[in-house]
Amino acid sequence: MNAPTTELPVIVIGAGPIGLAAAAHLTERGVEPLVLEAGQAAGAGVREWAHVRLFSTWGEVIDPAAEKLLAPTGWTKPDAATYPSGGDWADLYLKPLAEVLGDRVRTGVRVTGVSRSGRDRIVDADREAQPFVVHVEHQDGREERLFARAVIDASGTWTIPGPAGGSGLPALGEHAAAEKITYRVPDLRDPVVRARYAGRRTAVIGSGASAFTALAYLADLAKADTGKGTEAVWVLRRGISGSTFGGGAADQLPARGALGLAAKAAVDEGYADAVTGFRTEVIERDRDGRLVLVAEDGRSLEPVDEVIVLTGFRPDLSFLSEIRLGLDERLQAPIALAPLIDPNQHSCGTVYPHGHRELAHPEQGIYLVGMKSYGRAPTFLAMTGYEQVRSVAAALAGDTDSADRVELTLPETGVCGGAGLFDAPEADQTGGGCCAPAPQVIQLGTGAPAEEVPAGGCCGS
């Protein structure tokens, strides 16, 4: 590779909302981007949850630089106060944005490796002077090697969902039961999917916004004439508390608060049983082929027909094995960013302003941005990613002053995801700590309120 590094493009991995925003900011600054997307179209990952409505409004999910690119094309900006679905976001924003970027976006191209040209990760000599080399595989099996002055990895975490197992590993029997397990919120508008859950008992594992959504969907199905007999059991690794259902009416993102209230209603109205302090160890089958979840403490749940696992996502770091990354040992987020987003330390609601410096790694010129920058932390919002790539693009363009001038104000809420200290003794679970009572099974009928304790701790699953 003999071309001067400065003449090479910045390769952006992933044509989702944050990857396309990165390309827009780079273009605005006169830096040539090349976006590589494994899917057939921009926003391929978003399209996989097209049926789910965002809890952020259009005004919060459109990047300013992207909007500037779109404006001259006659693009009509959706009503800023309304809430798009994933499909809306992809069709009305990501698709036209990718079209404006044109040949700068390549689809059907999967990145299989990133390194320095002629240098594996252990070689120091003349390392930083070498361009990045990005190995890709096309859908027809053809391989290609591309070169870049810098790499922005905005590939997200969608492809690696968390397992049902409470230890972070798949439960014993989880792989064998794969045909009855899904790791996404099901689209119950699809007749085939609807028939899979109608009139059956489903376990929902998880306690974030996705779990809230699944519980609300199943409750709606149970109320419908075609869904009579539909039941849900909500499996939480901690206890029911004042913050289990999120910020509710106090959430500055009202639609996010409404999700928690819908999940609470599903429990209160008897459409879902809440099982707390349950960390799945084994998934067995009964005589009829139904699934039985067994906890680490030996408790078993009544058999279920289906399991929906919504325990978060993880970054795919496999194709970055030759790059020198500096990642936090717990969150797998950049070391300088991790303390700002760690759900074990922060009691929900705010993320400190951060940009290129917090996203930097020992390997200069590579950045993990968007959801991937958060590693396993669950509290990411699109507006965070847009500010990240604005700062990174400014840094790559040599505008350090602008890159360092990071301003980010996020809506506060009682919602807090992440691991938390669920095994800490009760004496340590006051104030901003994590408030999990002893493991118990709670079956709440119509009108029965959830157990209330002070909110503010890290009580997500």
Coordinates of C-alpha atoms in Angstrom, one line a residue:
M1 CA 0.0 0.0 0.0
N2 CA 1.8 3.1 -1.2
A3 CA -0.9 5.8 -1.3
P4 CA -0.5 8.6 1.3
T5 CA -2.7 7.9 4.2
T6 CA -4.4 11.3 4.1
E7 CA -5.8 10.5 0.6
L8 CA -7.6 7.4 1.9
P9 CA -11.2 7.4 3.1
V10 CA -12.4 7.0 6.6
I11 CA -14.2 3.6 6.6
V12 CA -17.4 3.5 8.6
I13 CA -18.6 0.0 9.6
G14 CA -22.4 -0.1 9.6
A15 CA -25.0 1.9 7.8
G16 CA -27.4 2.3 10.7
P17 CA -28.4 5.6 12.2
I18 CA -25.0 6.3 13.8
G19 CA -22.9 5.1 10.9
L20 CA -24.8 7.2 8.4
A21 CA -24.6 10.2 10.7
A22 CA -20.8 9.7 10.9
A23 CA -20.7 9.7 7.1
A24 CA -22.8 12.9 7.0
H25 CA -20.5 14.7 9.5
L26 CA -17.4 13.6 7.6
T27 CA -18.8 14.7 4.3
E28 CA -19.7 18.1 5.8
R29 CA -16.1 18.5 6.8
G30 CA -14.7 17.5 3.4
V31 CA -13.4 14.1 4.7
E32 CA -14.4 11.2 2.4
P33 CA -16.3 8.4 4.1
L34 CA -16.8 4.8 2.9
V35 CA -19.7 3.1 4.7
L36 CA -19.7 -0.7 4.7
E37 CA -23.0 -2.4 5.5
A38 CA -23.4 -6.2 5.8
G39 CA -27.2 -6.1 5.1
Q40 CA -29.0 -5.6 1.9
A41 CA -29.9 -2.0 2.6
A42 CA -29.1 0.8 4.9
G43 CA -30.7 0.3 8.3
A44 CA -30.9 -3.4 7.9
G45 CA -30.7 -3.9 11.7
V46 CA -33.4 -1.4 12.3
R47 CA -35.6 -3.1 9.8
E48 CA -35.5 -6.2 11.9
W49 CA -37.5 -4.4 14.6
A50 CA -39.6 -2.4 12.1
H51 CA -42.8 -3.1 14.1
V52 CA -41.5 -1.6 17.3
R53 CA -42.2 2.1 18.0
L54 CA -39.4 4.2 19.3
F55 CA -39.8 6.0 22.7
S56 CA -37.9 9.0 21.2
T57 CA -39.6 11.5 18.9
W58 CA -38.6 12.2 15.3
G59 CA -36.9 15.4 16.6
E60 CA -34.6 13.3 18.7
V61 CA -33.6 10.7 16.1
I62 CA -32.6 12.9 13.2
D63 CA -28.9 14.0 13.1
P64 CA -28.4 17.7 12.3
A65 CA -25.6 17.1 9.7
A66 CA -27.7 14.4 8.0
E67 CA -30.7 16.8 7.9
K68 CA -28.5 19.4 6.1
L69 CA -27.5 16.8 3.5
L70 CA -31.2 15.8 3.0
A71 CA -32.6 19.3 2.8
P72 CA -31.6 20.2 -0.8
T73 CA -33.2 17.0 -2.1
G74 CA -36.7 18.1 -1.2
W75 CA -36.9 15.6 1.6
T76 CA -39.8 16.3 4.0
K77 CA -38.9 16.1 7.6
P78 CA -41.5 14.1 9.6
D79 CA -43.3 15.9 12.4
A80 CA -40.7 16.4 15.1
A81 CA -43.2 15.7 17.9
T82 CA -44.4 12.3 16.7
Y83 CA -42.9 8.8 17.4
P84 CA -41.6 6.7 14.5
S85 CA -41.6 2.9 14.4
G86 CA -38.4 1.2 13.4
G87 CA -39.8 0.8 9.9
D88 CA -40.6 4.5 9.7
W89 CA -37.1 5.4 10.8
A90 CA -35.6 3.2 8.1
D91 CA -37.9 4.2 5.3
L92 CA -38.4 7.9 5.9
Y93 CA -34.9 8.8 7.1
L94 CA -32.2 6.2 6.7
K95 CA -33.1 5.1 3.2
P96 CA -33.1 8.7 1.7
L97 CA -29.9 9.5 3.7
A98 CA -28.1 6.5 2.2
E99 CA -29.3 7.6 -1.3
V100 CA -27.9 11.1 -0.8
L101 CA -24.6 9.6 0.2
G102 CA -24.7 7.5 -2.9
D103 CA -21.6 5.4 -3.7
R104 CA -20.2 6.2 -0.3
V105 CA -22.5 3.5 1.1
R106 CA -21.9 -0.1 0.0
T107 CA -24.3 -2.8 1.1
G108 CA -23.9 -6.5 1.2
V109 CA -20.4 -6.1 2.4
R110 CA -19.4 -7.8 5.7
V111 CA -16.2 -6.7 7.5
T112 CA -14.3 -9.8 8.7
G113 CA -11.1 -8.2 9.9
V114 CA -9.4 -4.9 10.7
S115 CA -5.6 -4.4 11.1
R116 CA -2.7 -2.1 10.2
S117 CA -1.3 -2.7 6.8
G118 CA 1.6 -5.2 7.2
R119 CA 1.4 -5.1 11.0
D120 CA -0.4 -7.6 13.3
R121 CA -1.2 -6.4 16.8
I122 CA 2.2 -7.2 18.3
V123 CA 4.3 -5.2 15.9
D124 CA 5.3 -1.7 17.0
A125 CA 7.7 -0.7 14.3
D126 CA 6.3 2.2 12.1
R127 CA 2.8 1.1 13.2
E128 CA 1.0 4.5 13.3
A129 CA 2.3 5.4 9.9
Q130 CA 0.6 2.5 8.2
P131 CA -3.0 2.8 7.0
F132 CA -5.7 0.5 8.3
V133 CA -6.5 -2.5 6.2
V134 CA -10.1 -3.8 6.3
H135 CA -10.9 -7.2 5.0
V136 CA -14.4 -7.7 3.7
E137 CA -16.5 -10.5 2.3
H138 CA -19.2 -9.8 -0.4
Q139 CA -22.4 -11.8 -0.4
D140 CA -21.2 -13.8 -3.4
G141 CA -18.2 -15.0 -1.4
R142 CA -15.8 -12.7 -3.1
E143 CA -13.2 -11.2 -0.7
E144 CA -11.6 -7.8 -0.8
R145 CA -9.0 -5.7 1.0
L146 CA -9.7 -2.0 1.5
F147 CA -7.5 0.7 3.0
A148 CA -8.4 3.6 5.3
R149 CA -6.9 6.5 7.1
A150 CA -9.2 5.8 10.1
V151 CA -12.0 3.4 11.0
I152 CA -15.3 4.2 12.8
D153 CA -17.0 1.1 14.0
A154 CA -20.7 1.8 14.2
S155 CA -21.8 -1.8 13.7
G156 CA -23.9 -1.8 16.9
T157 CA -24.6 -4.8 19.1
W158 CA -27.8 -6.1 17.5
T159 CA -26.2 -9.4 16.2
I160 CA -25.2 -10.7 19.6
P161 CA -28.2 -10.8 22.0
G162 CA -27.6 -11.8 25.7
P163 CA -28.6 -15.4 26.6
A164 CA -31.3 -16.6 29.0
G165 CA -28.6 -17.9 31.4
G166 CA -28.3 -15.8 34.6
S167 CA -24.5 -16.2 34.6
G168 CA -24.0 -14.5 31.2
L169 CA -23.6 -17.9 29.5
P170 CA -26.3 -19.7 27.8
A171 CA -28.4 -21.9 30.1
L172 CA -27.9 -25.6 29.9
G173 CA -30.3 -26.7 27.2
E174 CA -30.8 -23.3 25.8
H175 CA -29.3 -24.1 22.4
A176 CA -31.3 -27.4 22.2
A177 CA -34.5 -25.5 22.7
A178 CA -33.7 -22.9 20.1
E179 CA -36.9 -23.5 18.1
K180 CA -39.0 -22.3 21.0
I181 CA -36.8 -19.3 22.0
T182 CA -36.6 -15.8 20.4
Y183 CA -34.2 -13.0 21.3
R184 CA -36.2 -10.2 19.7
V185 CA -39.6 -8.6 20.5
P186 CA -42.0 -10.6 18.3
D187 CA -44.1 -8.9 15.7
L188 CA -47.6 -10.0 16.7
R189 CA -49.2 -8.3 13.7
D190 CA -47.7 -11.1 11.6
P191 CA -50.4 -13.9 11.5
V192 CA -47.8 -16.6 11.6
V193 CA -46.0 -15.0 14.6
R194 CA -49.3 -14.3 16.3
A195 CA -50.4 -17.9 16.0
R196 CA -47.1 -19.0 17.7
Y197 CA -48.1 -17.1 20.9
A198 CA -51.9 -17.0 20.9
G199 CA -53.5 -19.1 23.6
R200 CA -50.1 -20.2 24.9
R201 CA -47.9 -19.5 27.9
T202 CA -44.7 -17.5 27.2
A203 CA -41.8 -16.6 29.5
V204 CA -40.3 -13.2 29.0
I205 CA -36.8 -12.9 30.5
G206 CA -35.5 -9.3 31.0
S207 CA -36.5 -6.0 32.5
G208 CA -35.7 -3.3 30.0
A209 CA -37.8 -1.4 27.5
S210 CA -37.8 -4.5 25.2
A211 CA -39.2 -6.7 27.9
F212 CA -41.8 -4.0 28.7
T213 CA -42.8 -4.0 25.1
A214 CA -43.1 -7.7 24.8
L215 CA -45.3 -7.9 27.9
A216 CA -47.6 -5.2 26.6
Y217 CA -47.9 -7.0 23.3
L218 CA -48.7 -10.3 24.9
A219 CA -51.3 -8.6 27.2
D220 CA -53.0 -7.0 24.1
L221 CA -53.0 -10.4 22.4
A222 CA -54.6 -12.0 25.5
K223 CA -57.4 -9.3 25.4
A224 CA -58.2 -10.0 21.7
D225 CA -60.8 -12.6 20.6
T226 CA -58.1 -14.5 18.7
G227 CA -55.8 -14.6 21.7
K228 CA -57.9 -16.0 24.5
G229 CA -55.8 -18.1 26.9
T230 CA -52.6 -16.3 26.2
E231 CA -50.5 -16.1 29.3
A232 CA -47.1 -14.6 30.2
V233 CA -44.6 -15.1 33.0
W234 CA -42.2 -12.3 33.5
V235 CA -38.8 -13.6 34.7
L236 CA -36.7 -11.0 36.6
R237 CA -33.3 -11.6 38.1
R238 CA -34.0 -9.2 40.9
G239 CA -37.1 -8.1 42.8
I240 CA -40.1 -5.9 42.1
S241 CA -39.3 -2.3 43.3
G242 CA -40.3 1.2 42.7
S243 CA -37.9 1.5 39.8
T244 CA -38.6 -1.9 38.2
F245 CA -41.2 -0.3 35.8
G246 CA -39.0 2.6 34.9
G247 CA -39.6 6.3 35.4
G248 CA -43.3 6.2 34.6
A249 CA -44.9 9.6 34.5
A250 CA -41.6 11.1 35.8
D251 CA -39.7 10.0 32.7
Q252 CA -38.7 13.0 30.5
L253 CA -39.2 10.7 27.5
P254 CA -42.9 10.1 28.1
A255 CA -43.2 7.2 25.6
R256 CA -40.4 5.4 27.5
G257 CA -42.2 5.9 30.8
A258 CA -45.4 4.6 29.2
L259 CA -43.7 1.4 28.3
G260 CA -43.1 0.7 32.0
L261 CA -46.6 1.6 32.9
A262 CA -47.9 -0.8 30.2
A263 CA -45.8 -3.6 31.7
K264 CA -47.1 -2.9 35.2
A265 CA -50.6 -2.9 33.9
A266 CA -50.0 -6.4 32.3
V267 CA -49.0 -7.7 35.7
D268 CA -51.6 -5.8 37.7
E269 CA -54.4 -7.0 35.4
G270 CA -53.4 -10.6 35.7
Y271 CA -52.1 -11.1 32.1
A272 CA -48.5 -11.8 33.4
D273 CA -47.1 -13.3 36.5
A274 CA -43.9 -11.8 37.8
V275 CA -41.2 -14.2 39.0
T276 CA -38.4 -12.4 40.9
G277 CA -34.9 -13.4 42.0
F278 CA -34.8 -16.0 39.3
R279 CA -31.6 -16.5 37.4
T280 CA -32.0 -19.2 34.8
E281 CA -29.5 -22.1 34.9
V282 CA -31.2 -24.9 32.9
I283 CA -33.9 -25.1 30.3
E284 CA -35.5 -28.6 30.3
R285 CA -38.4 -30.2 28.5
D286 CA -41.4 -31.9 30.1
R287 CA -43.1 -34.9 28.6
D288 CA -45.2 -32.8 26.3
G289 CA -42.1 -31.0 24.9
R290 CA -42.9 -27.8 26.8
L291 CA -40.0 -25.8 28.3
V292 CA -39.2 -25.8 32.0
L293 CA -36.9 -23.0 33.4
V294 CA -34.8 -24.0 36.3
A295 CA -33.0 -21.4 38.5
E296 CA -29.6 -21.5 40.0
D297 CA -31.2 -22.2 43.4
G298 CA -33.0 -25.2 42.0
R299 CA -36.5 -23.7 41.7
S300 CA -38.5 -24.6 38.6
L301 CA -41.2 -22.6 36.8
E302 CA -44.4 -24.1 35.5
P303 CA -43.9 -25.3 31.8
V304 CA -44.1 -22.7 29.1
D305 CA -44.6 -23.0 25.3
E306 CA -42.3 -20.2 24.3
V307 CA -39.5 -18.1 25.7
I308 CA -38.7 -14.5 24.8
V309 CA -35.2 -13.6 26.0
L310 CA -34.6 -9.8 26.2
T311 CA -31.4 -9.5 28.3
G312 CA -29.5 -7.0 26.3
F313 CA -26.9 -7.2 23.6
R314 CA -23.1 -7.5 23.4
P315 CA -20.5 -6.0 21.0
D316 CA -18.9 -8.3 18.4
L317 CA -15.2 -7.7 18.8
S318 CA -14.1 -10.7 16.8
F319 CA -13.1 -8.8 13.7
L320 CA -11.1 -6.3 15.7
S321 CA -8.7 -8.9 17.2
E322 CA -5.6 -7.4 15.5
I323 CA -6.4 -3.9 16.7
R324 CA -5.2 -2.5 20.1
L325 CA -8.3 -1.6 21.9
G326 CA -8.6 -0.2 25.4
L327 CA -11.8 -1.7 26.8
D328 CA -13.2 -1.7 30.3
E329 CA -13.1 -5.2 31.7
R330 CA -16.7 -5.3 32.7
L331 CA -18.7 -3.2 30.2
Q332 CA -16.4 -3.8 27.2
A333 CA -16.7 -0.1 26.5
P334 CA -13.8 2.3 26.0
I335 CA -11.9 2.7 29.3
A336 CA -12.4 6.5 29.6
L337 CA -16.1 6.2 28.7
A338 CA -17.0 3.3 31.0
P339 CA -17.1 5.2 34.3
L340 CA -19.5 7.7 32.7
I341 CA -22.1 5.1 31.7
D342 CA -21.5 2.2 34.2
P343 CA -25.0 1.2 35.6
N344 CA -23.2 -0.2 38.7
Q345 CA -22.2 3.3 39.6
H346 CA -24.8 5.6 38.3
S347 CA -28.4 5.8 39.4
C348 CA -30.1 6.3 36.1
G349 CA -30.8 9.2 33.9
T350 CA -27.8 11.2 32.8
V351 CA -24.8 10.6 30.7
Y352 CA -21.9 13.0 31.0
P353 CA -20.9 14.8 27.7
H354 CA -18.3 12.8 25.9
G355 CA -16.6 12.7 22.5
H356 CA -13.5 11.7 20.7
R357 CA -11.2 11.6 23.7
E358 CA -13.4 9.3 25.7
L359 CA -13.8 7.1 22.6
A360 CA -10.1 6.9 21.8
H361 CA -8.1 3.7 22.0
P362 CA -4.3 2.8 22.2
E363 CA -4.6 2.3 18.5
Q364 CA -4.9 5.8 17.1
G365 CA -7.5 6.4 14.4
I366 CA -10.1 3.8 15.4
Y367 CA -13.3 4.6 17.2
L368 CA -16.2 2.5 18.5
V369 CA -19.3 4.7 18.4
G370 CA -23.0 4.3 18.9
M371 CA -24.4 1.4 20.8
K372 CA -21.1 -0.5 20.3
S373 CA -19.3 2.2 22.3
Y374 CA -21.5 1.3 25.3
G375 CA -20.4 -2.3 25.2
R376 CA -22.9 -4.1 27.5
A377 CA -24.4 -0.9 29.1
P378 CA -28.0 -0.6 28.1
T379 CA -28.8 3.1 28.4
F380 CA -27.8 4.4 24.9
L381 CA -29.9 6.9 23.0
A382 CA -29.5 8.0 19.4
M383 CA -28.8 11.6 20.3
T384 CA -25.7 10.3 22.2
G385 CA -24.4 8.6 19.1
Y386 CA -25.0 11.7 16.9
E387 CA -22.9 13.8 19.3
Q388 CA -20.2 11.2 19.4
V389 CA -19.7 11.1 15.6
R390 CA -19.9 14.9 15.4
S391 CA -16.9 15.0 17.8
V392 CA -15.0 12.2 16.1
A393 CA -15.5 13.7 12.6
A394 CA -14.2 17.0 13.9
A395 CA -11.1 15.3 15.4
L396 CA -10.4 13.5 12.1
A397 CA -10.7 16.7 10.2
G398 CA -8.1 18.3 12.5
D399 CA -10.6 20.7 14.2
T400 CA -9.6 19.8 17.8
D401 CA -11.4 22.8 19.3
S402 CA -14.8 21.7 17.9
A403 CA -14.1 18.1 18.7
D404 CA -13.4 18.9 22.4
R405 CA -16.5 21.2 22.6
V406 CA -18.9 18.4 23.5
E407 CA -22.4 19.3 24.8
L408 CA -25.0 16.7 25.5
T409 CA -28.1 16.9 27.6
L410 CA -30.2 13.7 27.9
P411 CA -33.7 13.3 29.4
E412 CA -33.6 12.2 33.0
T413 CA -35.6 9.2 34.1
G414 CA -35.9 6.6 36.8
V415 CA -35.0 3.9 34.4
C416 CA -31.7 2.1 35.1
G417 CA -30.6 -1.0 33.3
G418 CA -27.5 -3.2 33.6
A419 CA -26.3 -5.8 36.0
G420 CA -26.4 -4.0 39.3
L421 CA -25.3 -5.5 42.6
F422 CA -28.1 -8.0 43.0
D423 CA -26.2 -10.1 45.5
A424 CA -25.3 -7.3 47.8
P425 CA -26.8 -7.6 51.3
E426 CA -30.0 -5.6 52.0
A427 CA -28.0 -3.3 54.4
D428 CA -26.0 -2.1 51.4
Q429 CA -29.0 -1.6 49.1
T430 CA -30.2 1.9 50.2
G431 CA -30.0 5.3 48.6
G432 CA -28.4 4.9 45.2
G433 CA -27.6 1.3 45.5
C434 CA -29.5 -1.7 44.1
C435 CA -32.7 -2.7 45.7
A436 CA -33.3 -6.4 45.3
P437 CA -35.3 -8.3 47.9
A438 CA -34.8 -11.9 48.6
P439 CA -35.8 -14.2 45.7
Q440 CA -39.5 -14.8 45.6
V441 CA -42.4 -15.6 43.3
I442 CA -45.1 -12.9 43.0
Q443 CA -48.4 -13.5 41.3
L444 CA -50.3 -10.2 41.0
G445 CA -53.9 -10.3 40.1
T446 CA -56.2 -7.5 38.9
G447 CA -55.7 -4.4 40.9
A448 CA -52.9 -5.7 43.0
P449 CA -50.1 -3.1 43.2
A450 CA -46.5 -4.0 42.7
E451 CA -44.4 -4.0 45.9
E452 CA -43.1 -0.4 46.3
V453 CA -39.6 0.6 47.6
P454 CA -37.8 3.9 47.0
A455 CA -36.7 4.3 43.5
G456 CA -33.3 5.5 42.3
G457 CA -31.2 2.3 42.5
C458 CA -29.9 0.1 39.7
C459 CA -32.7 -2.4 39.6
G460 CA -32.9 -3.4 36.0
S461 CA -32.1 -6.9 34.9

